Amino acid sequence: MLRTLAVSLLLAAPAHADGAQDFVTANVISTLYHEFGHALIDLTDASVLGREEDAADILSVILLDEFWEEDAAESITALTALSFELAAQEAEEPAYWDVHGLDMQRYYNQVCLFYGADPDTRAALAEEFALPAERAETCVEEYDLAAASWAAVLDPLTASEPTKSIGFDGETSSDIGALIASEVTDLNQAFTLPKPVTVALTSCGEENAFYDPETATITICTEYVEFLERQAIANDL
Ligand SMILES: [Zn+2]
């Protein structure tokens, strides 16, 4: 079920440069996987070590590594790391109070875990993203530990045949709507959740994406997608 990025990009009309489109696509995918992590932690009562935000970031890397062919997985990882770097540059000072790790910590965690999943293939990426050698030494161990702890959650959910425990609520006529719908199809092929989860693409009055345990809904705000588009264009991607 490995996918190439081109598959999803075929769905996307070239409203602007490919680089900007790739950036938006990559970050919507990473964010969807991150929020899916929150949903899994909620629905399975999984006990995760450390911060839930870190566990959600880790799941995002695990799914990227599992679902996508190498070129696409590297591209999505690189563009996700870039968004953390841009966020760090845009912030006036590091948000030490935030429940998420600091943006540059998320950047290095993303690169380290992805590298650690397949260090022989991904040494060039680690170098390109300036992963320090002393951190790189521990990345294989970090990935193995992360993958093992998520495997305890994911293995019982592995679908023997595709089901529809994850629904999509949104327009598939937009590029991003079609992308998310196809991601939902892939997630349904891989996992059967103990309770139904909805993934909604909708306007919410803020540039955000979140999981609401009350309704078991992952919401990707259209304002967040527009924010990514503006960020890509502002940085000449
Ligand atoms: Zn989160």
CSV table of N, CA, C and O in Angstrom, one decimal, residues 30-98:
chain,number,residue,atom,x,y,z
A,30,SER,N,1.2,15.3,7.3
A,30,SER,CA,1.9,15.1,8.6
A,30,SER,C,0.9,15.5,9.7
A,30,SER,O,0.9,14.8,10.7
A,31,THR,N,0.2,16.6,9.5
A,31,THR,CA,-0.7,17.0,10.5
A,31,THR,C,-1.9,16.0,10.7
A,31,THR,O,-2.3,15.8,11.9
A,32,LEU,N,-2.4,15.5,9.6
A,32,LEU,CA,-3.5,14.5,9.7
A,32,LEU,C,-3.0,13.3,10.5
A,32,LEU,O,-3.7,12.8,11.4
A,33,TYR,N,-1.8,12.8,10.3
A,33,TYR,CA,-1.2,11.7,11.0
A,33,TYR,C,-1.0,12.0,12.5
A,33,TYR,O,-1.2,11.2,13.4
A,34,HIS,N,-0.6,13.3,12.7
A,34,HIS,CA,-0.4,13.7,14.1
A,34,HIS,C,-1.7,13.7,14.9
A,34,HIS,O,-1.8,13.1,16.0
A,35,GLU,N,-2.7,14.2,14.2
A,35,GLU,CA,-4.1,14.3,14.9
A,35,GLU,C,-4.6,12.8,15.0
A,35,GLU,O,-5.3,12.5,16.0
A,36,PHE,N,-4.3,12.0,14.1
A,36,PHE,CA,-4.7,10.6,14.1
A,36,PHE,C,-4.1,9.9,15.4
A,36,PHE,O,-4.7,9.1,16.1
A,37,GLY,N,-2.9,10.3,15.7
A,37,GLY,CA,-2.2,9.9,16.9
A,37,GLY,C,-3.0,10.3,18.2
A,37,GLY,O,-3.2,9.4,19.1
A,38,HIS,N,-3.5,11.5,18.2
A,38,HIS,CA,-4.3,11.9,19.4
A,38,HIS,C,-5.6,11.1,19.4
A,38,HIS,O,-6.0,10.7,20.5
A,39,ALA,N,-6.2,10.8,18.3
A,39,ALA,CA,-7.4,10.0,18.2
A,39,ALA,C,-7.1,8.6,18.8
A,39,ALA,O,-7.9,8.1,19.6
A,40,LEU,N,-6.0,8.0,18.3
A,40,LEU,CA,-5.7,6.6,18.8
A,40,LEU,C,-5.5,6.6,20.3
A,40,LEU,O,-5.9,5.7,21.0
A,41,ILE,N,-4.7,7.6,20.8
A,41,ILE,CA,-4.5,7.6,22.2
A,41,ILE,C,-5.8,7.7,23.0
A,41,ILE,O,-6.0,7.1,24.0
A,42,ASP,N,-6.7,8.5,22.5
A,42,ASP,CA,-8.0,8.7,23.2
A,42,ASP,C,-8.8,7.4,23.1
A,42,ASP,O,-9.3,6.9,24.1
A,43,LEU,N,-8.9,6.8,21.9
A,43,LEU,CA,-9.9,5.7,21.7
A,43,LEU,C,-9.3,4.4,22.3
A,43,LEU,O,-10.1,3.5,22.5
A,44,THR,N,-8.0,4.3,22.4
A,44,THR,CA,-7.5,3.0,22.9
A,44,THR,C,-7.0,3.1,24.3
A,44,THR,O,-6.5,2.1,24.9
A,45,ASP,N,-7.2,4.3,24.9
A,45,ASP,CA,-6.7,4.5,26.3
A,45,ASP,C,-5.2,4.1,26.4
A,45,ASP,O,-4.8,3.6,27.4
A,46,ALA,N,-4.5,4.3,25.3
A,46,ALA,CA,-3.1,4.0,25.3
A,46,ALA,C,-2.4,4.8,26.3
A,46,ALA,O,-2.6,6.0,26.4
A,47,SER,N,-1.5,4.2,27.1
A,47,SER,CA,-0.7,5.1,27.9
A,47,SER,C,0.6,5.3,27.2
A,47,SER,O,1.4,4.4,26.9
A,48,VAL,N,0.9,6.6,26.9
A,48,VAL,CA,2.1,6.9,26.2
A,48,VAL,C,3.1,7.5,27.2
A,48,VAL,O,2.7,8.3,28.1
A,49,LEU,N,4.3,7.2,27.0
A,49,LEU,CA,5.3,7.8,27.9
A,49,LEU,C,5.6,9.2,27.4
A,49,LEU,O,5.6,9.5,26.2
A,50,GLY,N,5.8,10.1,28.4
A,50,GLY,CA,6.1,11.5,28.0
A,50,GLY,C,4.9,12.3,27.5
A,50,GLY,O,3.7,11.9,27.7
A,51,ARG,N,5.1,13.3,26.8
A,51,ARG,CA,4.1,14.2,26.4
A,51,ARG,C,3.3,13.6,25.2
A,51,ARG,O,3.8,13.0,24.3
A,52,GLU,N,1.9,13.7,25.3
A,52,GLU,CA,1.1,13.2,24.2
A,52,GLU,C,1.5,13.9,22.9
A,52,GLU,O,1.4,13.2,21.8
A,53,GLU,N,1.8,15.2,22.9
A,53,GLU,CA,2.2,15.8,21.7
A,53,GLU,C,3.4,15.2,21.0
A,53,GLU,O,3.5,15.1,19.8
A,54,ASP,N,4.4,14.8,21.8
A,54,ASP,CA,5.5,14.1,21.2
A,54,ASP,C,5.1,12.8,20.6
A,54,ASP,O,5.6,12.4,19.6
A,55,ALA,N,4.3,12.0,21.4
A,55,ALA,CA,3.8,10.7,20.9
A,55,ALA,C,3.1,10.9,19.5
A,55,ALA,O,3.2,10.1,18.6
A,56,ALA,N,2.3,12.0,19.4
A,56,ALA,CA,1.6,12.2,18.1
A,56,ALA,C,2.5,12.5,17.0
A,56,ALA,O,2.4,12.1,15.9
A,57,ASP,N,3.6,13.3,17.3
A,57,ASP,CA,4.6,13.6,16.3
A,57,ASP,C,5.3,12.4,15.9
A,57,ASP,O,5.6,12.2,14.7
A,58,ILE,N,5.6,11.5,16.8
A,58,ILE,CA,6.3,10.2,16.5
A,58,ILE,C,5.4,9.3,15.6
A,58,ILE,O,5.9,8.8,14.6
A,59,LEU,N,4.1,9.3,15.9
A,59,LEU,CA,3.2,8.4,15.1
A,59,LEU,C,3.2,9.0,13.6
A,59,LEU,O,3.2,8.2,12.7
A,60,SER,N,3.3,10.3,13.5
A,60,SER,CA,3.3,10.9,12.2
A,60,SER,C,4.5,10.4,11.4
A,60,SER,O,4.3,10.0,10.2
A,61,VAL,N,5.6,10.3,12.0
A,61,VAL,CA,6.8,9.8,11.3
A,61,VAL,C,6.7,8.3,11.0
A,61,VAL,O,7.0,7.8,9.9
A,62,ILE,N,6.1,7.5,11.9
A,62,ILE,CA,6.0,6.1,11.7
A,62,ILE,C,5.1,5.8,10.5
A,62,ILE,O,5.3,5.0,9.7
A,63,LEU,N,4.0,6.6,10.4
A,63,LEU,CA,3.0,6.3,9.3
A,63,LEU,C,3.6,6.8,8.0
A,63,LEU,O,3.4,6.1,7.0
A,64,LEU,N,4.4,7.9,8.0
A,64,LEU,CA,5.1,8.4,6.8
A,64,LEU,C,6.0,7.3,6.3
A,64,LEU,O,6.1,6.9,5.1
A,65,ASP,N,6.7,6.7,7.2
A,65,ASP,CA,7.7,5.7,6.9
A,65,ASP,C,7.0,4.4,6.4
A,65,ASP,O,7.5,3.8,5.5
A,66,GLU,N,5.9,4.1,6.9
A,66,GLU,CA,5.2,2.8,6.5
A,66,GLU,C,4.3,3.0,5.3
A,66,GLU,O,4.2,2.1,4.5
A,67,PHE,N,3.7,4.1,5.1
A,67,PHE,CA,2.7,4.3,4.0
A,67,PHE,C,3.3,4.7,2.7
A,67,PHE,O,2.7,4.5,1.6
A,68,TRP,N,4.4,5.4,2.7
A,68,TRP,CA,4.9,6.1,1.5
A,68,TRP,C,6.2,5.5,1.0
A,68,TRP,O,7.0,5.0,1.7
A,69,GLU,N,6.3,5.5,-0.3
A,69,GLU,CA,7.6,5.1,-1.0
A,69,GLU,C,8.7,6.1,-0.6
A,69,GLU,O,8.4,7.2,-0.2
A,70,GLU,N,9.9,5.6,-0.7
A,70,GLU,CA,11.0,6.4,-0.2
A,70,GLU,C,11.1,7.8,-0.6
A,70,GLU,O,11.2,8.7,0.2
A,71,ASP,N,11.0,8.1,-1.9
A,71,ASP,CA,11.1,9.5,-2.4
A,71,ASP,C,10.1,10.4,-1.8
A,71,ASP,O,10.4,11.5,-1.4
A,72,ALA,N,8.8,9.9,-1.8
A,72,ALA,CA,7.7,10.7,-1.2
A,72,ALA,C,7.9,10.8,0.3
A,72,ALA,O,7.7,11.9,0.8
A,73,ALA,N,8.3,9.8,1.0
A,73,ALA,CA,8.4,9.9,2.4
A,73,ALA,C,9.5,10.9,2.8
A,73,ALA,O,9.4,11.7,3.7
A,74,GLU,N,10.6,10.9,2.0
A,74,GLU,CA,11.7,11.8,2.3
A,74,GLU,C,11.2,13.3,2.0
A,74,GLU,O,11.5,14.2,2.7
A,75,SER,N,10.5,13.4,0.9
A,75,SER,CA,10.0,14.7,0.5
A,75,SER,C,9.0,15.3,1.6
A,75,SER,O,9.1,16.4,2.0
A,76,ILE,N,8.1,14.4,2.1
A,76,ILE,CA,7.1,14.9,3.1
A,76,ILE,C,7.8,15.2,4.4
A,76,ILE,O,7.5,16.2,5.0
A,77,THR,N,8.8,14.4,4.8
A,77,THR,CA,9.6,14.6,6.0
A,77,THR,C,10.3,15.9,5.9
A,77,THR,O,10.3,16.7,6.8
A,78,ALA,N,11.0,16.1,4.8
A,78,ALA,CA,11.8,17.4,4.6
A,78,ALA,C,10.9,18.6,4.7
A,78,ALA,O,11.2,19.6,5.3
A,79,LEU,N,9.7,18.5,4.0
A,79,LEU,CA,8.8,19.7,4.0
A,79,LEU,C,8.1,19.9,5.4
A,79,LEU,O,7.8,21.1,5.7
A,80,THR,N,7.9,18.8,6.1
A,80,THR,CA,7.4,19.0,7.5
A,80,THR,C,8.4,19.6,8.4
A,80,THR,O,8.1,20.5,9.2
A,81,ALA,N,9.7,19.1,8.3
A,81,ALA,CA,10.8,19.7,9.1
A,81,ALA,C,10.9,21.2,8.7
A,81,ALA,O,11.1,22.0,9.6
A,82,LEU,N,10.8,21.5,7.4
A,82,LEU,CA,10.9,22.9,7.0
A,82,LEU,C,9.8,23.8,7.7
A,82,LEU,O,10.1,24.9,8.1
A,83,SER,N,8.6,23.2,7.8
A,83,SER,CA,7.5,24.0,8.4
A,83,SER,C,7.8,24.3,9.9
A,83,SER,O,7.6,25.4,10.4
A,84,PHE,N,8.5,23.3,10.6
A,84,PHE,CA,8.9,23.6,12.0
A,84,PHE,C,10.0,24.7,12.0
A,84,PHE,O,10.0,25.5,12.9
A,85,GLU,N,10.9,24.6,11.0
A,85,GLU,CA,12.0,25.6,11.0
A,85,GLU,C,11.4,27.0,10.7
A,85,GLU,O,11.8,28.0,11.4
A,86,LEU,N,10.4,27.1,9.8
A,86,LEU,CA,9.8,28.4,9.5
A,86,LEU,C,9.1,28.9,10.7
A,86,LEU,O,9.1,30.1,11.0
A,87,ALA,N,8.4,28.0,11.4
A,87,ALA,CA,7.6,28.4,12.6
A,87,ALA,C,8.6,29.0,13.6
A,87,ALA,O,8.3,30.0,14.3
A,88,ALA,N,9.7,28.3,13.8
A,88,ALA,CA,10.7,28.8,14.7
A,88,ALA,C,11.3,30.2,14.3
A,88,ALA,O,11.5,31.1,15.2
A,89,GLN,N,11.4,30.4,13.0
A,89,GLN,CA,11.9,31.7,12.5
A,89,GLN,C,10.9,32.8,12.7
A,89,GLN,O,11.2,33.9,13.0
A,90,GLU,N,9.6,32.4,12.5
A,90,GLU,CA,8.6,33.4,12.6
A,90,GLU,C,8.2,33.8,14.0
A,90,GLU,O,7.7,34.9,14.3
A,91,ALA,N,8.5,32.9,15.0
A,91,ALA,CA,8.1,33.1,16.4
A,91,ALA,C,9.1,34.2,16.9
A,91,ALA,O,10.3,34.2,16.6
A,92,GLU,N,8.6,35.1,17.7
A,92,GLU,CA,9.5,36.1,18.3
A,92,GLU,C,10.4,35.6,19.3
A,92,GLU,O,11.5,36.0,19.5
A,93,GLU,N,9.9,34.6,20.1
A,93,GLU,CA,10.7,33.9,21.1
A,93,GLU,C,10.2,32.5,21.2
A,93,GLU,O,9.0,32.3,20.9
A,94,PRO,N,11.0,31.6,21.6
A,94,PRO,CA,10.5,30.2,21.8
A,94,PRO,C,9.3,30.1,22.8
A,94,PRO,O,9.4,30.8,23.8
A,95,ALA,N,8.3,29.3,22.4
A,95,ALA,CA,7.1,29.2,23.3
A,95,ALA,C,7.3,28.1,24.3
A,95,ALA,O,6.9,27.0,24.1
A,96,TYR,N,8.1,28.4,25.3
A,96,TYR,CA,8.4,27.4,26.3
A,96,TYR,C,7.2,26.9,27.1
A,96,TYR,O,7.2,25.8,27.6
A,97,TRP,N,6.1,27.7,27.0
A,97,TRP,CA,4.9,27.3,27.7
A,97,TRP,C,4.0,26.3,26.9
A,97,TRP,O,3.1,25.7,27.4
A,98,ASP,N,4.3,26.1,25.7
A,98,ASP,CA,3.4,25.4,24.8
A,98,ASP,C,3.5,23.9,25.1
A,98,ASP,O,4.5,23.3,25.6
